[in-house]
Short mmCIF file of C-alpha atoms in Angstrom, two decimals:
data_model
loop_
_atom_site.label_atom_id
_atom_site.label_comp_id
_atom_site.label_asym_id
_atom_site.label_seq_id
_atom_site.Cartn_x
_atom_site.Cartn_y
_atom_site.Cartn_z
CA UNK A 1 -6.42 39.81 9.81
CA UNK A 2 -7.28 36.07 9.92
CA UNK A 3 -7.62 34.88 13.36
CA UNK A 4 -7.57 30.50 13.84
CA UNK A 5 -10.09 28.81 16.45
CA UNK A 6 -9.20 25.81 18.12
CA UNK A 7 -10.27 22.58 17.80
CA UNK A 8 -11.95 22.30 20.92
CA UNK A 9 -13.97 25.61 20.48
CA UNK A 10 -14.91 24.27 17.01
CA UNK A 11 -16.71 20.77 18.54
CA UNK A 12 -17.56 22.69 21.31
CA UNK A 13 -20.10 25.16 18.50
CA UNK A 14 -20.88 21.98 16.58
CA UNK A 15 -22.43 20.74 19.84
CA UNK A 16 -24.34 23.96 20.37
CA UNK A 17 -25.92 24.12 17.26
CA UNK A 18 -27.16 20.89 17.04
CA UNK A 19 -28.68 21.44 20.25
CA UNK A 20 -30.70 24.05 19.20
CA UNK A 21 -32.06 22.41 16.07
CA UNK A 22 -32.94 19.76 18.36
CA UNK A 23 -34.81 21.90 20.75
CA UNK A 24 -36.36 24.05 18.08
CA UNK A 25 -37.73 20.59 17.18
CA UNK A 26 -38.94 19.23 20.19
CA UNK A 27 -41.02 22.58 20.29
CA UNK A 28 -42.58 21.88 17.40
CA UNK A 29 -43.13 18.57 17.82
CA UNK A 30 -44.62 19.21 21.41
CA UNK A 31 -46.98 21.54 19.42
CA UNK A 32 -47.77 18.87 16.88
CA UNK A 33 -48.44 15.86 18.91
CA UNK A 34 -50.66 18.34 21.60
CA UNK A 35 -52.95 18.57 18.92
CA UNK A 36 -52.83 15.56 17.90
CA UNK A 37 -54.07 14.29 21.16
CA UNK A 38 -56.56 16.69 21.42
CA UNK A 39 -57.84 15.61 17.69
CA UNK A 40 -57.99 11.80 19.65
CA UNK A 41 -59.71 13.06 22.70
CA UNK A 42 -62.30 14.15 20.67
CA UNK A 43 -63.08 11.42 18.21
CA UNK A 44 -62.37 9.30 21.43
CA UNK A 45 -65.45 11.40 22.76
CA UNK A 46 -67.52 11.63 19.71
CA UNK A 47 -67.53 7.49 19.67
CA UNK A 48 -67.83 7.26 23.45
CA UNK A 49 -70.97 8.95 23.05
CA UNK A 50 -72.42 6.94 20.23
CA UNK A 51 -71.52 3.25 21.94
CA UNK A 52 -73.63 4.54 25.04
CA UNK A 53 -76.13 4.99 23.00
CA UNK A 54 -75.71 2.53 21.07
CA UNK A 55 -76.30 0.31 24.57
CA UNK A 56 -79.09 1.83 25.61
CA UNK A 57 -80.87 1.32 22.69
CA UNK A 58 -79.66 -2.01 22.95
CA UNK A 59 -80.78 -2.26 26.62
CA UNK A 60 -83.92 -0.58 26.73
CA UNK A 61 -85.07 0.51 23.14
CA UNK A 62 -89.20 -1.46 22.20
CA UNK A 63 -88.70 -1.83 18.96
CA UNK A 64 -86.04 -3.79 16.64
CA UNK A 65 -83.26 -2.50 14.51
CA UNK A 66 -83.64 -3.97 11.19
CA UNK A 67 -82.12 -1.74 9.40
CA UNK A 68 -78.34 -1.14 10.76
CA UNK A 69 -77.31 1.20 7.40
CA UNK A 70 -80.80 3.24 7.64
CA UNK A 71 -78.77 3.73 11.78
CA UNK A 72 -75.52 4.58 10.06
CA UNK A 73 -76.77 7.09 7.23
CA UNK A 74 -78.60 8.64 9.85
CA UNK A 75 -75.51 9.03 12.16
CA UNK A 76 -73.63 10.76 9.55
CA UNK A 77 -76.63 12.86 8.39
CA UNK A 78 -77.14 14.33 11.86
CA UNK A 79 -72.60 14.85 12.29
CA UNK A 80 -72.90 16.65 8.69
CA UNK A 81 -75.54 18.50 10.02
CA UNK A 82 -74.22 19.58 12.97
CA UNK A 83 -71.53 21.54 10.89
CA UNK A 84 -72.03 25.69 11.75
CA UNK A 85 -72.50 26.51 7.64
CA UNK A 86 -75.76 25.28 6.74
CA UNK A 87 -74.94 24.13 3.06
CA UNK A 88 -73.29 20.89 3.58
CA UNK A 89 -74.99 17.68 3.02
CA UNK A 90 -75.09 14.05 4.01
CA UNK A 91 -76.07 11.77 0.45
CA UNK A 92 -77.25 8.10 0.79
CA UNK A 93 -76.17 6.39 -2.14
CA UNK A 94 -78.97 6.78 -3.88
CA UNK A 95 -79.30 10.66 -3.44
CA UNK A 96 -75.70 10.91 -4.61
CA UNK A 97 -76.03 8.85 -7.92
CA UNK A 98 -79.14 11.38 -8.32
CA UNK A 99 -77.33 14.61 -7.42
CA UNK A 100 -74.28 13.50 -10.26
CA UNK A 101 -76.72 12.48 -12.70
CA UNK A 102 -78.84 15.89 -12.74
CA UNK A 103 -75.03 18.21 -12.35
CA UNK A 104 -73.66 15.95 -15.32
CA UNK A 105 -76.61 15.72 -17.22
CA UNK A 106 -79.63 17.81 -15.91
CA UNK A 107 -82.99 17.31 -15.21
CA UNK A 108 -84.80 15.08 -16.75
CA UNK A 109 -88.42 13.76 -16.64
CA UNK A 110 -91.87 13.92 -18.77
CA UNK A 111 -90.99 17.61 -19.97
CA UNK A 112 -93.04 19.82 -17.96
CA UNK A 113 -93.04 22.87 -16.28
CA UNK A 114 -95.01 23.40 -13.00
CA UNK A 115 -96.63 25.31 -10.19
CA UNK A 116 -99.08 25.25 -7.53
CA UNK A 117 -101.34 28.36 -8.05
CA UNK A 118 -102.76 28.84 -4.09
CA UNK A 119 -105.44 31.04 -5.49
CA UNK A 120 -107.47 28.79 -7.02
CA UNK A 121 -106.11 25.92 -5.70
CA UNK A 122 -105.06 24.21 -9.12
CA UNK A 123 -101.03 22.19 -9.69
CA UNK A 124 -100.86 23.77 -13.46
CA UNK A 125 -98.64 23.20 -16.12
CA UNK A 126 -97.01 26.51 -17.02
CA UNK A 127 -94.98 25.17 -19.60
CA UNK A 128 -94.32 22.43 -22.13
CA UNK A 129 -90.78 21.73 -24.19
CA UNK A 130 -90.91 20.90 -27.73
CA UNK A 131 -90.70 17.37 -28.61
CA UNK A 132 -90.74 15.93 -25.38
CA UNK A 133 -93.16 12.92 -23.89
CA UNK A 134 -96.05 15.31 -22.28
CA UNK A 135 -96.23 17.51 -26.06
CA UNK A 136 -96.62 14.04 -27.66
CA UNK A 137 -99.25 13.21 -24.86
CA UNK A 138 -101.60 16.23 -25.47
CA UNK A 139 -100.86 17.81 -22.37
CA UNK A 140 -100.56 22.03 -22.89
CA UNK A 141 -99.73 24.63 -21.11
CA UNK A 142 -102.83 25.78 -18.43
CA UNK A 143 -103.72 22.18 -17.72
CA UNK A 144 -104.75 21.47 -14.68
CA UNK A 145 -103.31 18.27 -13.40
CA UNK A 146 -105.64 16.57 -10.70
CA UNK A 147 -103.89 13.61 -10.39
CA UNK A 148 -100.83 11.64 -10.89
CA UNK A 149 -100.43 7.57 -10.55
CA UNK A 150 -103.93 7.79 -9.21
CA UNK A 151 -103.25 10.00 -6.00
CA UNK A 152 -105.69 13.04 -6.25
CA UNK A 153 -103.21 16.82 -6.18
CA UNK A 154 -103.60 18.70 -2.92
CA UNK A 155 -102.06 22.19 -1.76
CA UNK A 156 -100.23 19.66 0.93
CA UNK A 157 -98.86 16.69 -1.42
CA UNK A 158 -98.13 18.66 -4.64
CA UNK A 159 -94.74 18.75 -3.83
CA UNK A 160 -94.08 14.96 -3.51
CA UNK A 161 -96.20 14.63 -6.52
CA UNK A 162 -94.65 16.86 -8.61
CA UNK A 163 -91.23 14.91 -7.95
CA UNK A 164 -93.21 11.87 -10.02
CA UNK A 165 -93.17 13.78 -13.28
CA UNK A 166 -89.14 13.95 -12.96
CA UNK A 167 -86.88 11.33 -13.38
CA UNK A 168 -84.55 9.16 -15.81
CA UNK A 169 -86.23 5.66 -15.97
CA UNK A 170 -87.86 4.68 -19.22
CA UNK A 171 -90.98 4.23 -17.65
CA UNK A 172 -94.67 5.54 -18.20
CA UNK A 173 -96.32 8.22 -15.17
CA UNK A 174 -100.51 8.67 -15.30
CA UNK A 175 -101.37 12.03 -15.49
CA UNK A 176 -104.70 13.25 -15.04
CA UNK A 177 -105.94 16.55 -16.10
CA UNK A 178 -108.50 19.19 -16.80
CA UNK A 179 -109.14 21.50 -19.70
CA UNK A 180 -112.01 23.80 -20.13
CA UNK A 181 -113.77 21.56 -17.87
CA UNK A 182 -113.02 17.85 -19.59
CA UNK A 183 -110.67 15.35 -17.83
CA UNK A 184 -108.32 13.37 -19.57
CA UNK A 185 -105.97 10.63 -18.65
CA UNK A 186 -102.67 10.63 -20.64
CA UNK A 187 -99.44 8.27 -19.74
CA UNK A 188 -96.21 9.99 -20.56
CA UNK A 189 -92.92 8.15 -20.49
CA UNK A 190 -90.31 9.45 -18.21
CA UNK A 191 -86.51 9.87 -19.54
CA UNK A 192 -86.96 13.27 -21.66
CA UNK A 193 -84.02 15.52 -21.26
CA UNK A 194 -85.29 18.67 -20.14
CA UNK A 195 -83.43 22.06 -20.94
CA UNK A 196 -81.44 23.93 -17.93
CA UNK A 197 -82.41 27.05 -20.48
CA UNK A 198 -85.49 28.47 -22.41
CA UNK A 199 -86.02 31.44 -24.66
CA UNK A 200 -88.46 33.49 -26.62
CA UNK A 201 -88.52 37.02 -28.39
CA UNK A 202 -90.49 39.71 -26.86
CA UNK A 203 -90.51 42.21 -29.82
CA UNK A 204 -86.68 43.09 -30.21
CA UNK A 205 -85.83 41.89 -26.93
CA UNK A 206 -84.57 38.47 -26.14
CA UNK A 207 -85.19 36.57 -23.20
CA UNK A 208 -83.37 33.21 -21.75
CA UNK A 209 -84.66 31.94 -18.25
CA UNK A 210 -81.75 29.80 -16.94
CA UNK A 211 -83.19 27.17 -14.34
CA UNK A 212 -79.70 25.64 -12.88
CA UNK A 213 -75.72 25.71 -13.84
CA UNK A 214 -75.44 22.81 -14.98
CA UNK A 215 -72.55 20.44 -17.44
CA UNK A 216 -74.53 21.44 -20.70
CA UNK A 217 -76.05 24.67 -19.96
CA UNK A 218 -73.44 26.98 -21.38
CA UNK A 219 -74.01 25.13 -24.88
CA UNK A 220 -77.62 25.40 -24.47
CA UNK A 221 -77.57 29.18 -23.33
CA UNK A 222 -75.47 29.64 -26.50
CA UNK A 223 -77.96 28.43 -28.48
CA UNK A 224 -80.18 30.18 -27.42
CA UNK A 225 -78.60 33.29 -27.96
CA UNK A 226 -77.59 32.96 -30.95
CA UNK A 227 -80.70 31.69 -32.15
CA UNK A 228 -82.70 34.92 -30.53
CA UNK A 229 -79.97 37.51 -32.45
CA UNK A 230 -80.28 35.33 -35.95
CA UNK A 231 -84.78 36.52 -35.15
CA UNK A 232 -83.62 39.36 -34.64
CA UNK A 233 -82.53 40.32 -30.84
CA UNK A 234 -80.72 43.42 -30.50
CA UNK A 235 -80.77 43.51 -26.33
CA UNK A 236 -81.05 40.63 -23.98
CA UNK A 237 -82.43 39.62 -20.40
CA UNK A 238 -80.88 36.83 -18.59
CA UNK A 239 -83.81 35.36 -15.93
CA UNK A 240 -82.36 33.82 -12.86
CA UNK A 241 -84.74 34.64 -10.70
CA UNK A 242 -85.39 31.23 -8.11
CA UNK A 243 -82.21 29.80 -9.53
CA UNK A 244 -80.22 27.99 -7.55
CA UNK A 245 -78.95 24.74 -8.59
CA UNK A 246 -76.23 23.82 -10.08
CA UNK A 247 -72.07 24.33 -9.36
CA UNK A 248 -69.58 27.30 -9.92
CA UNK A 249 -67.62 25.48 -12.07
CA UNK A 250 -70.72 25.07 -14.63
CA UNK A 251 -71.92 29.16 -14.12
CA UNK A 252 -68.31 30.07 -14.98
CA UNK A 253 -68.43 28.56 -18.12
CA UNK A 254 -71.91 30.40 -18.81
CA UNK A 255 -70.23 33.63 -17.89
CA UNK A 256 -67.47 32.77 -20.38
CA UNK A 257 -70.30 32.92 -23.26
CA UNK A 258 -71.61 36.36 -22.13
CA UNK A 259 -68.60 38.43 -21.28
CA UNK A 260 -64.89 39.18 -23.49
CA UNK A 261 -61.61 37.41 -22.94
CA UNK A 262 -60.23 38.78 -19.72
CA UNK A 263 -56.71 38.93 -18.73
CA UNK A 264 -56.87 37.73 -15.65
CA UNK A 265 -60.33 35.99 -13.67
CA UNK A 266 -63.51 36.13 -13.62
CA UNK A 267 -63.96 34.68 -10.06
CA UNK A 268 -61.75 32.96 -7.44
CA UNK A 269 -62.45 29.92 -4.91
CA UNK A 270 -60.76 30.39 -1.74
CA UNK A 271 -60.29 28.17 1.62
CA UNK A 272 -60.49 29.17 5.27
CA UNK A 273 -57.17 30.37 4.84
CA UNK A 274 -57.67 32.70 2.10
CA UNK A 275 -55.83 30.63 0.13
CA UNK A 276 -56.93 29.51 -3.63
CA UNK A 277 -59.00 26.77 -3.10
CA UNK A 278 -57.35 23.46 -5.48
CA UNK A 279 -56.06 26.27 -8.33
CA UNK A 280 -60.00 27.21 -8.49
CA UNK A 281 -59.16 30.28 -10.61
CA UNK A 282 -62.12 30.90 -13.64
CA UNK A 283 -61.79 32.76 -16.33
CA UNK A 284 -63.10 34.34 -19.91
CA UNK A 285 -61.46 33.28 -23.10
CA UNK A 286 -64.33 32.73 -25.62
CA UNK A 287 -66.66 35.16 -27.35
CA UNK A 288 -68.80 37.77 -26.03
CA UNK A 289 -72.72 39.07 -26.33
CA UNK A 290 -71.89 42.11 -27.79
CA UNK A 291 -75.55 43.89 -26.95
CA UNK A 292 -77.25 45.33 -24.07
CA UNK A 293 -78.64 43.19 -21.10
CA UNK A 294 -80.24 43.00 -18.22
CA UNK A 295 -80.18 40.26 -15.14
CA UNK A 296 -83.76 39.49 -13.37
CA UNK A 297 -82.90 38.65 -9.81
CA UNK A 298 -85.42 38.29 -6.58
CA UNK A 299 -84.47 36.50 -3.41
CA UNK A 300 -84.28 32.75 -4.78
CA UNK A 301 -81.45 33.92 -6.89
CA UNK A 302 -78.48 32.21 -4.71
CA UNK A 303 -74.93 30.30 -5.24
CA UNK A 304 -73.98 29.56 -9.04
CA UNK A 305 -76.51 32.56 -10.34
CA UNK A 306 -75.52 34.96 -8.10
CA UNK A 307 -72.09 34.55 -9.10
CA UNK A 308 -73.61 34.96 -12.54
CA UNK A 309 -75.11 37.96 -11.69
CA UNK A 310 -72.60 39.89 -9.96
CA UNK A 311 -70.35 38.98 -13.09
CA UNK A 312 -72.14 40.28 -16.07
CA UNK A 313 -72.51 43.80 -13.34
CA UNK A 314 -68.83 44.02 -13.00
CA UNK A 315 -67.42 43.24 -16.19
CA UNK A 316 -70.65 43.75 -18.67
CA UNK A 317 -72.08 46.36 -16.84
CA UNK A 318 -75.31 44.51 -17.25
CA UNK A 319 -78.23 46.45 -14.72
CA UNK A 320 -79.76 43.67 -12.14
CA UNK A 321 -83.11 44.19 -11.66
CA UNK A 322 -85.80 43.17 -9.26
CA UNK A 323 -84.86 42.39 -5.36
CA UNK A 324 -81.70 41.41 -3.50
CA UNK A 325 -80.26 37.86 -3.85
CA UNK A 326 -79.91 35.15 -0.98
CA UNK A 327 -76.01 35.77 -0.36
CA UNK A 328 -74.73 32.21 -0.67
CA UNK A 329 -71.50 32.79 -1.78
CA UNK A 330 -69.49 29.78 -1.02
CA UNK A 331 -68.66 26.55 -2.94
CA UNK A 332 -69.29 23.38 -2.56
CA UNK A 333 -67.55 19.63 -3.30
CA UNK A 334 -68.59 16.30 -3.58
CA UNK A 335 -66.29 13.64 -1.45
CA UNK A 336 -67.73 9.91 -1.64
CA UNK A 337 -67.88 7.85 1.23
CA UNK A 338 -66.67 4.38 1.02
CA UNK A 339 -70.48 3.10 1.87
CA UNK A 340 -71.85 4.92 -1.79
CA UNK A 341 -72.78 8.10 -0.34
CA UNK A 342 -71.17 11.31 -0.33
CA UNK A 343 -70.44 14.64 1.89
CA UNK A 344 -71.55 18.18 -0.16
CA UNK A 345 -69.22 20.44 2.32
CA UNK A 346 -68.45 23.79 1.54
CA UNK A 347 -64.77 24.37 0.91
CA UNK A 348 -64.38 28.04 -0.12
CA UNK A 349 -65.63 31.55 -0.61
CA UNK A 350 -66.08 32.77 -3.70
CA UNK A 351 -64.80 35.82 -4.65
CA UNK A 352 -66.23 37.62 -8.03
CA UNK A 353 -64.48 39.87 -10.71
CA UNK A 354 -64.22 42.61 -8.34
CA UNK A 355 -62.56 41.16 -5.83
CA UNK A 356 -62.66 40.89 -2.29
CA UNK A 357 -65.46 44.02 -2.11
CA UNK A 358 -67.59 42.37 -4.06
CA UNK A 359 -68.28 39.08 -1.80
CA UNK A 360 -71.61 38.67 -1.61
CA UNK A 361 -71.83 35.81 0.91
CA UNK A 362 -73.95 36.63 3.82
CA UNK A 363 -75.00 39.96 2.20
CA UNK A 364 -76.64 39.42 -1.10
CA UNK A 365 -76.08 41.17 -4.42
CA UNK A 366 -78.05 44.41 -4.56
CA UNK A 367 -80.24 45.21 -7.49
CA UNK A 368 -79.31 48.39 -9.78
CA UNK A 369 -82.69 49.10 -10.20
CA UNK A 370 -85.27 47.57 -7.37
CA UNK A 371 -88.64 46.42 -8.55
CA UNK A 372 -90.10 43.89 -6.09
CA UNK A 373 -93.23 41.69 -7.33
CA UNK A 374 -96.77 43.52 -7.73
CA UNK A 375 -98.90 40.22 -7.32
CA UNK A 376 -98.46 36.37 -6.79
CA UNK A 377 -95.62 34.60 -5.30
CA UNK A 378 -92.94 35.18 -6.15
CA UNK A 379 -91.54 31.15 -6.30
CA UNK A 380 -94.28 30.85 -8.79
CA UNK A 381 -93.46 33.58 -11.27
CA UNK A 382 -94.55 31.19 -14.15
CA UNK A 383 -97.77 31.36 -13.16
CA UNK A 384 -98.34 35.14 -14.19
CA UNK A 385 -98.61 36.69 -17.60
CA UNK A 386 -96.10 38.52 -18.90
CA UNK A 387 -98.15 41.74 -18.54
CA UNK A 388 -98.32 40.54 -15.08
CA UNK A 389 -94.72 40.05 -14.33
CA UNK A 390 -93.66 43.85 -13.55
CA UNK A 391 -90.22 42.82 -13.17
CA UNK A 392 -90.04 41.37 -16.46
CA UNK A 393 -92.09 44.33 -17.95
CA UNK A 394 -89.71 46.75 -16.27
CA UNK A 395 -86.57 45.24 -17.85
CA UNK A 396 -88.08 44.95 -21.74
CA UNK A 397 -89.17 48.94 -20.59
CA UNK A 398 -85.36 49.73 -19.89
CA UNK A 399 -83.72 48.20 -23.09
CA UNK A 400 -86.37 49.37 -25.80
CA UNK A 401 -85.81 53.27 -24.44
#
């Protein structure tokens, strides 16, 4: 039976309801503005503390400020910094120009390959790439190099040395080295592209050492492998042992190369919420190595080649051998600053093939078969021979069984 309200009773639940929404909403907006107070109270903190001292420098500080940017960069260096995850990063303008350049293009310098061998006390070239400025120069693998721009090598300036023989201006570098005793002087020109990957045949077994994940690397590791099964590959290792650089984005598409079209991902970015991070989804559609292969990884193996790792183990069942990763499993992005620079902040976990079991942030990636280093250091693997390298010799052991 239909019953009729009246009028009065009608207004009366009009009244009511809007009363609610409006309280429901002054809740939430409570809620909303409390925090955004407490966001002001905070910044009003942060730059409370830099004006004081800001003052007392002003008040009380020797020296001069000349340089008020050098004051700035540093500022937001040291807030960056003071983030609790260690992998984010404060770029001057310069640094971030740099850090495109090598992700967009990669590395580039005289075309050399280095290390510091502590046992004789000797910065050696360990390799040389075809075509580039230090092959035209003379210089060969084993040199000794005992100078560079006329600043004698040491075990404590190698390092800032070394960083001479990269870069992309079209300019010359003095190198001097030894061989079999003789020194010679040799001026390379800096500029030369130099390959994020490089391969060789050992008997039937390929081999690719992948340096960084960078824009052209999955072309260039394709190359490579096709170029190793056209000699005559029929198994493969992938080296990314002391690999770190590089981005996600750029070790997905490597992956893509190695493993078959997959339905659904091959890794997934997501934020502090567990949400996917900016549709950060990767996945497989191209052509796979259809062969046997093996990953070297030690503890340098971190970020983009871990992901790479953990990958080819899930979906290729590829065996990982030598020692346990880093366990940086999170990704990074690049957000410029209106002054040039930029922010590198992590923004998300990664999350491989497997899924949420599989993280490896933190933890590392476990090898299927350990073999940890017999001799040398392990940051300078280059330096040994490949009878030497017992990791190496393991994995060629494994595939020609």
């Amino acid at each position: 039976m239909n019953k009729k309200i009246s009028l009065g009773l009608c207004i009366s639940l009009i009244i009511i309801a809007v009363a609610a929404t409006f309280a429901a909403t002054m809740v939430v907006s409570k809620q909303i503005f409390s925090n955004i107070i407490s966001n002001i109270s905070q910044r009003s903190q942060t730059y409370e503390s830099v004006d004081e001292i800001s003052k007392i420098i002003s008040n009380y500080y020797y020296g001069s400020v000349d340089d008020q940017s050098k004051l700035n960069a540093s500022l937001a260096e040291g807030y960056v910094n003071g983030l609790s995850e260690g992998s984010n990063i404060y770029l001057s303008s310069a640094e971030y120009s740099a850090y495109t350049a090598k992700l967009e293009g990669g590395v580039s310098g005289i075309g050399v390959e280095t290390a510091y061998n502590y046992q004789t006390g000797q910065f050696v070239i360990t390799y040389v790439y075809e075509g580039s400025p230090a092959e035209k120069a003379g210089l060969k693998a084993k040199d000794a190099i005992t100078a560079i721009d006329n600043t004698a090598v040491t075990m404590s300036n190698y390092i800032s040395m070394r960083d001479l023989l990269y870069g992309s201006r079209l300019s010359t570098v003095t190198v001097e080295y030894e061989r079999n005793g003789e020194t010679k002087v040799v001026e390379p020109m800096l500029g030369f592209s130099i390959p994020s990957v490089s391969s060789r045949l050992i008997g039937n077994v390929g081999y690719i050492k992948i340096s960084g994940f960078y824009k052209n690397t999955a072309e260039e590791f394709k190359a490579a492998a096709e170029k190793l099964i056209e000699q005559g590959a029929e198994s493969m290792i992938f080296d990314v042992r002391n690999t770190s650089d590089g981005s996600i984005d750029y070790a997905a598409r490597t992956i893509d190369v190695i493993v078959p079209a997959i339905s659904d991902n091959i890794a997934v970015a997501k934020d502090k919420n567990g949400n996917v991070y900016k549709k950060k989804i990767y996945t497989a559609e191209n052509s796979s190595i259809t062969m046997p292969f093996i990953v070297l990884i030690n503890n340098y193996t971190s970020g983009p080649a871990e992901l790479f790792a953990c990958d080819l183990r899930d979906i290729s069942q590829a065996q990982l051998v030598g020692t346990k990763t880093a366990g940086i499993g999170t990704m990074q992005e690049l957000f410029p600053l209106e002054d040039g620079g930029a922010v590198l902040l992590t923004v998300a976990l990664i999350e491989p093939r497997a899924g949420e079991a599989a993280v490896y942030d933190g933890v590392g990636i476990e090898p299927t078969v350990e073999v940890t280093l017999n001799s040398g250091d392990p940051l300078n693997i280059d330096l040994l021979a490949q009878d030497e390298d017992n990791q190496l010799s393991t994995a060629v052991n494994m595939l020609a069984a």
